[in-house]
């Protein structure tokens, strides 16, 4: 059996039966004749061999005294229980066994002659410090919790690994101090506990050979394979640092084999895509799917028969096939029976993995033996399903993150209605990458979609912006002029007079008209010629220094100019955009609930929005033109709501800016393509480009034969080209008029031809404004203007 102890150790270990024999010494004095007789028989058998009490080190003596030891241990290993109990006598923490129950011997024999019994959880060698902790706990009385669960991992006759938990009974062990043992104070123990990794400190306090560990232990074992398998499955699945590798899959499969006590059991998994009702393989090549077999994905209805579909997808219940051949005959060779039979599978369990009523995937367990897997042992999965659900949820979250990362990198953020399409491409991208290919993210195209476009534009925004710039520049130049004039009065330097002359010229120019380059020219003039002089004047005259510092305090540090009226304009535009965007964003949630469609809105001088709806965007949902009509009516209402929001806001704005609204009705469906280079959707093809041309130009269009602009404050302009669209929108307006959205002032006008576009008409409908939500009273735009002037 070889050497089983280290040369240097705090414990000098002896195999001894002294403590057990001392019990027999007492039992020999018993009044019970049977007990006394039995005890005397054991003591007489041991008497010729005092070393069995005194203890010995040489393990070969165990063989020599085998018959006597059997007599000594007879009561400890009851003949009545020997075929049931898993029990051995051994030296603690060492795989040195010298007696065992029949059941243990049978388990060991089934493992094979070449099997080496070794306890899991024991260090490769029982370290010096570990020996010291035993002494501290059992001799010095310092209760240290250093125990770890110990297992024997022993394969059965079929090669399935079984796990046996070891429980030591140390009643027959005794610790005897030698002359080397020291008295330990609490301070000594504190020092030891702070120096677990310093073996020299431990050797000083508890020297080598300072104690004798004499005796033996009885190890009671129980089959903990199921509990151990659950623990291993839990660790494998939940541990965040586990990678789905070949080794991981094999280990997981081994654990499931132990759990079901089935050597040929194989594990598969398929994920569920709810967007398209698809089963999909995992990206990892090692994790197979027996439902999909050689396919990457398949619709659930194609992969399953009606019965299995109902069980797994509708009821979220286990679907077990105890006999695949019989099942194949019953369902006339439908899937999945056909696929399972082709793969040589004879029995299977398919377990739905779901969370809060949502299916995440299917766990697949298959066997090549008939009836090996069935609806009865499928119930065992109930113990481990929570861990599988947790792992799949985490895996799904990680995949979503990976998909999002690919989409973000290749496409930037995309709208939820088309996310499923991007997700498809991202999965393909990941698959190609995992296969070692050079993946490319293909263009996303949606064909035959119906466009809706609307804008609420700030009226005369360029004019209002220029006016605010003009006012600020006049104020800034006037302040500079005042400072420069005082400087000239004090020093009469011609350079100051020349500077004043140029400032006055600039003032005259911008008071008359603000040219495109005026702002930049004045900015450059002040920076190059005024600021250097001001820097000099600050150091030369106290009065001028005070005036210049006051001037500089009014200069905005970001723009480096006087920024007052321009700020009021910018703040007004920002407030309008923010308020109007929040209205359409909020109402968009309701529109998406009616029917999914692509939506985007962006802020310019006002708020524009694009919408596309059609079967290609809806995915599995059936599209009907009713949904387009519904969106058109919704869009009309929302535009009126946005107009109302603006006019409740107008009186509170720093600059009372007006807005004008416009809708474009386009009769032809078109294709849109996501441009990867621009990270945005655009119409696809030259024919469809006509739509973009109209969008860009209609807000500048005029009524035919006049100089009157189409878009007007207080009116919603609806541009179209077909008579059927005119009738459709007149019908909507009539309905909304009854709801208090429009007045009776409705006109139909023809538009001047745009470059490349002719034949457009427009409905202009006057909007009714509800100034006070509580009163419910409505106003036209002119009414509101009159009230604001009053």
GROMACS .gro file of N, CA, C and O in nm, residues 580-632:
model
  212
  580UNK      N    1  -4.275   6.965  -2.939
  580UNK     CA    2  -4.342   6.899  -3.050
  580UNK      C    3  -4.294   6.754  -3.064
  580UNK      O    4  -4.373   6.663  -3.090
  581UNK      N    5  -4.163   6.734  -3.047
  581UNK     CA    6  -4.108   6.598  -3.056
  581UNK      C    7  -4.165   6.509  -2.947
  581UNK      O    8  -4.195   6.391  -2.971
  582UNK      N    9  -4.182   6.563  -2.827
  582UNK     CA   10  -4.235   6.482  -2.716
  582UNK      C   11  -4.379   6.440  -2.743
  582UNK      O   12  -4.420   6.330  -2.706
  583UNK      N   13  -4.456   6.527  -2.813
  583UNK     CA   14  -4.596   6.493  -2.846
  583UNK      C   15  -4.599   6.374  -2.941
  583UNK      O   16  -4.667   6.274  -2.916
  584UNK      N   17  -4.525   6.383  -3.051
  584UNK     CA   18  -4.531   6.275  -3.151
  584UNK      C   19  -4.464   6.148  -3.099
  584UNK      O   20  -4.508   6.036  -3.129
  585UNK      N   21  -4.360   6.162  -3.017
  585UNK     CA   22  -4.295   6.044  -2.960
  585UNK      C   23  -4.392   5.968  -2.869
  585UNK      O   24  -4.398   5.845  -2.870
  586UNK      N   25  -4.464   6.045  -2.787
  586UNK     CA   26  -4.558   5.982  -2.693
  586UNK      C   27  -4.672   5.913  -2.769
  586UNK      O   28  -4.710   5.801  -2.739
  587UNK      N   29  -4.725   5.982  -2.870
  587UNK     CA   30  -4.837   5.926  -2.945
  587UNK      C   31  -4.793   5.814  -3.039
  587UNK      O   32  -4.874   5.730  -3.078
  588UNK      N   33  -4.664   5.811  -3.072
  588UNK     CA   34  -4.612   5.704  -3.156
  588UNK      C   35  -4.628   5.568  -3.090
  588UNK      O   36  -4.648   5.466  -3.156
  589UNK      N   37  -4.618   5.564  -2.958
  589UNK     CA   38  -4.634   5.437  -2.885
  589UNK      C   39  -4.771   5.376  -2.912
  589UNK      O   40  -4.785   5.255  -2.929
  590UNK      N   41  -4.874   5.462  -2.916
  590UNK     CA   42  -5.009   5.413  -2.947
  590UNK      C   43  -5.017   5.364  -3.091
  590UNK      O   44  -5.080   5.261  -3.119
  591UNK      N   45  -4.953   5.438  -3.181
  591UNK     CA   46  -4.957   5.399  -3.323
  591UNK      C   47  -4.887   5.265  -3.346
  591UNK      O   48  -4.934   5.181  -3.423
  592UNK      N   49  -4.775   5.243  -3.277
  592UNK     CA   50  -4.704   5.115  -3.290
  592UNK      C   51  -4.789   5.000  -3.239
  592UNK      O   52  -4.784   4.889  -3.291
  593UNK      N   53  -4.866   5.027  -3.133
  593UNK     CA   54  -4.953   4.923  -3.077
  593UNK      C   55  -5.064   4.886  -3.176
  593UNK      O   56  -5.110   4.771  -3.177
  594UNK      N   57  -5.107   4.983  -3.259
  594UNK     CA   58  -5.210   4.954  -3.360
  594UNK      C   59  -5.154   4.859  -3.466
  594UNK      O   60  -5.217   4.760  -3.501
  595UNK      N   61  -5.035   4.892  -3.515
  595UNK     CA   62  -4.969   4.805  -3.613
  595UNK      C   63  -4.823   4.850  -3.624
  595UNK      O   64  -4.795   4.969  -3.638
  596UNK      N   65  -4.728   4.755  -3.618
  596UNK     CA   66  -4.586   4.796  -3.622
  596UNK      C   67  -4.546   4.858  -3.755
  596UNK      O   68  -4.584   4.809  -3.861
  597UNK      N   69  -4.469   4.965  -3.749
  597UNK     CA   70  -4.423   5.034  -3.868
  597UNK      C   71  -4.295   5.109  -3.833
  597UNK      O   72  -4.268   5.136  -3.716
  598UNK      N   73  -4.218   5.139  -3.936
  598UNK     CA   74  -4.094   5.214  -3.914
  598UNK      C   75  -4.127   5.362  -3.891
  598UNK      O   76  -4.211   5.419  -3.961
  599UNK      N   77  -4.060   5.420  -3.794
  599UNK     CA   78  -4.083   5.561  -3.763
  599UNK      C   79  -3.951   5.628  -3.730
  599UNK      O   80  -3.868   5.572  -3.657
  600UNK      N   81  -3.931   5.746  -3.785
  600UNK     CA   82  -3.816   5.827  -3.746
  600UNK      C   83  -3.858   5.973  -3.748
  600UNK      O   84  -3.940   6.014  -3.830
  601UNK      N   85  -3.807   6.048  -3.655
  601UNK     CA   86  -3.832   6.193  -3.657
  601UNK      C   87  -3.703   6.265  -3.624
  601UNK      O   88  -3.617   6.211  -3.553
  602UNK      N   89  -3.688   6.381  -3.679
  602UNK     CA   90  -3.566   6.458  -3.654
  602UNK      C   91  -3.600   6.604  -3.645
  602UNK      O   92  -3.699   6.652  -3.700
  603UNK      N   93  -3.516   6.674  -3.569
  603UNK     CA   94  -3.539   6.816  -3.544
  603UNK      C   95  -3.451   6.899  -3.636
  603UNK      O   96  -3.331   6.874  -3.645
  604UNK      N   97  -3.513   6.996  -3.702
  604UNK     CA   98  -3.437   7.096  -3.779
  604UNK      C   99  -3.485   7.230  -3.725
  604UNK      O  100  -3.472   7.256  -3.606
  605UNK      N  101  -3.538   7.316  -3.811
  605UNK     CA  102  -3.614   7.432  -3.764
  605UNK      C  103  -3.759   7.387  -3.759
  605UNK      O  104  -3.842   7.425  -3.841
  606UNK      N  105  -3.789   7.303  -3.662
  606UNK     CA  106  -3.919   7.237  -3.653
  606UNK      C  107  -3.895   7.088  -3.640
  606UNK      O  108  -3.784   7.043  -3.613
  607UNK      N  109  -4.002   7.009  -3.660
  607UNK     CA  110  -3.992   6.863  -3.644
  607UNK      C  111  -4.047   6.796  -3.769
  607UNK      O  112  -4.160   6.823  -3.811
  608UNK      N  113  -3.967   6.708  -3.828
  608UNK     CA  114  -4.010   6.628  -3.943
  608UNK      C  115  -4.020   6.482  -3.901
  608UNK      O  116  -3.950   6.438  -3.810
  609UNK      N  117  -4.105   6.407  -3.969
  609UNK     CA  118  -4.111   6.263  -3.940
  609UNK      C  119  -4.136   6.183  -4.068
  609UNK      O  120  -4.204   6.230  -4.160
  610UNK      N  121  -4.079   6.064  -4.072
  610UNK     CA  122  -4.100   5.968  -4.180
  610UNK      C  123  -4.159   5.842  -4.119
  610UNK      O  124  -4.116   5.797  -4.012
  611UNK      N  125  -4.254   5.782  -4.189
  611UNK     CA  126  -4.308   5.653  -4.147
  611UNK      C  127  -4.318   5.564  -4.270
  611UNK      O  128  -4.348   5.612  -4.380
  612UNK      N  129  -4.292   5.435  -4.250
  612UNK     CA  130  -4.308   5.336  -4.356
  612UNK      C  131  -4.383   5.218  -4.298
  612UNK      O  132  -4.348   5.168  -4.190
  613UNK      N  133  -4.486   5.171  -4.370
  613UNK     CA  134  -4.563   5.057  -4.321
  613UNK      C  135  -4.587   4.961  -4.437
  613UNK      O  136  -4.605   5.002  -4.552
  614UNK      N  137  -4.583   4.832  -4.407
  614UNK     CA  138  -4.604   4.731  -4.511
  614UNK      C  139  -4.573   4.593  -4.460
  614UNK      O  140  -4.520   4.575  -4.349
  615UNK      N  141  -4.603   4.493  -4.542
  615UNK     CA  142  -4.585   4.353  -4.501
  615UNK      C  143  -4.439   4.321  -4.470
  615UNK      O  144  -4.410   4.247  -4.376
  616UNK      N  145  -4.346   4.374  -4.547
  616UNK     CA  146  -4.205   4.339  -4.528
  616UNK      C  147  -4.151   4.386  -4.394
  616UNK      O  148  -4.059   4.328  -4.338
  617UNK      N  149  -4.210   4.494  -4.340
  617UNK     CA  150  -4.168   4.543  -4.208
  617UNK      C  151  -4.243   4.469  -4.098
  617UNK      O  152  -4.188   4.440  -3.992
  618UNK      N  153  -4.369   4.432  -4.127
  618UNK     CA  154  -4.452   4.366  -4.025
  618UNK      C  155  -4.405   4.225  -3.993
  618UNK      O  156  -4.441   4.170  -3.888
  619UNK      N  157  -4.325   4.163  -4.080
  619UNK     CA  158  -4.276   4.028  -4.053
  619UNK      C  159  -4.388   3.926  -4.062
  619UNK      O  160  -4.452   3.910  -4.166
  620UNK      N  161  -4.416   3.858  -3.951
  620UNK     CA  162  -4.516   3.751  -3.950
  620UNK      C  163  -4.660   3.804  -3.946
  620UNK      O  164  -4.754   3.732  -3.977
  621UNK      N  165  -4.677   3.931  -3.902
  621UNK     CA  166  -4.812   3.986  -3.893
  621UNK      C  167  -4.868   4.014  -4.032
  621UNK      O  168  -4.800   4.075  -4.115
  622UNK      N  169  -4.993   3.974  -4.060
  622UNK     CA  170  -5.050   4.002  -4.192
  622UNK      C  171  -5.084   4.150  -4.207
  622UNK      O  172  -5.149   4.209  -4.119
  623UNK      N  173  -5.037   4.211  -4.315
  623UNK     CA  174  -5.063   4.353  -4.339
  623UNK      C  175  -5.187   4.370  -4.425
  623UNK      O  176  -5.214   4.293  -4.517
  624UNK      N  177  -5.264   4.475  -4.394
  624UNK     CA  178  -5.382   4.510  -4.472
  624UNK      C  179  -5.379   4.661  -4.494
  624UNK      O  180  -5.333   4.735  -4.407
  625UNK      N  181  -5.434   4.709  -4.607
  625UNK     CA  182  -5.434   4.852  -4.636
  625UNK      C  183  -5.510   4.932  -4.531
  625UNK      O  184  -5.492   5.054  -4.517
  626UNK      N  185  -5.595   4.863  -4.458
  626UNK     CA  186  -5.667   4.927  -4.348
  626UNK      C  187  -5.569   4.994  -4.251
  626UNK      O  188  -5.596   5.103  -4.199
  627UNK      N  189  -5.453   4.928  -4.229
  627UNK     CA  190  -5.355   4.982  -4.134
  627UNK      C  191  -5.289   5.110  -4.188
  627UNK      O  192  -5.255   5.199  -4.112
  628UNK      N  193  -5.272   5.117  -4.321
  628UNK     CA  194  -5.219   5.240  -4.381
  628UNK      C  195  -5.319   5.354  -4.363
  628UNK      O  196  -5.282   5.464  -4.324
  629UNK      N  197  -5.447   5.326  -4.393
  629UNK     CA  198  -5.551   5.428  -4.377
  629UNK      C  199  -5.559   5.475  -4.232
  629UNK      O  200  -5.576   5.594  -4.204
  630UNK      N  201  -5.546   5.378  -4.140
  630UNK     CA  202  -5.551   5.411  -3.998
  630UNK      C  203  -5.436   5.504  -3.959
  630UNK      O  204  -5.455   5.601  -3.884
  631UNK      N  205  -5.316   5.476  -4.012
  631UNK     CA  206  -5.199   5.560  -3.982
  631UNK      C  207  -5.216   5.700  -4.040
  631UNK      O  208  -5.173   5.799  -3.980
  632UNK      N  209  -5.277   5.709  -4.157
  632UNK     CA  210  -5.299   5.841  -4.218
  632UNK      C  211  -5.391   5.926  -4.131
  632UNK      O  212  -5.368   6.045  -4.111
   0.00000   0.00000   0.00000
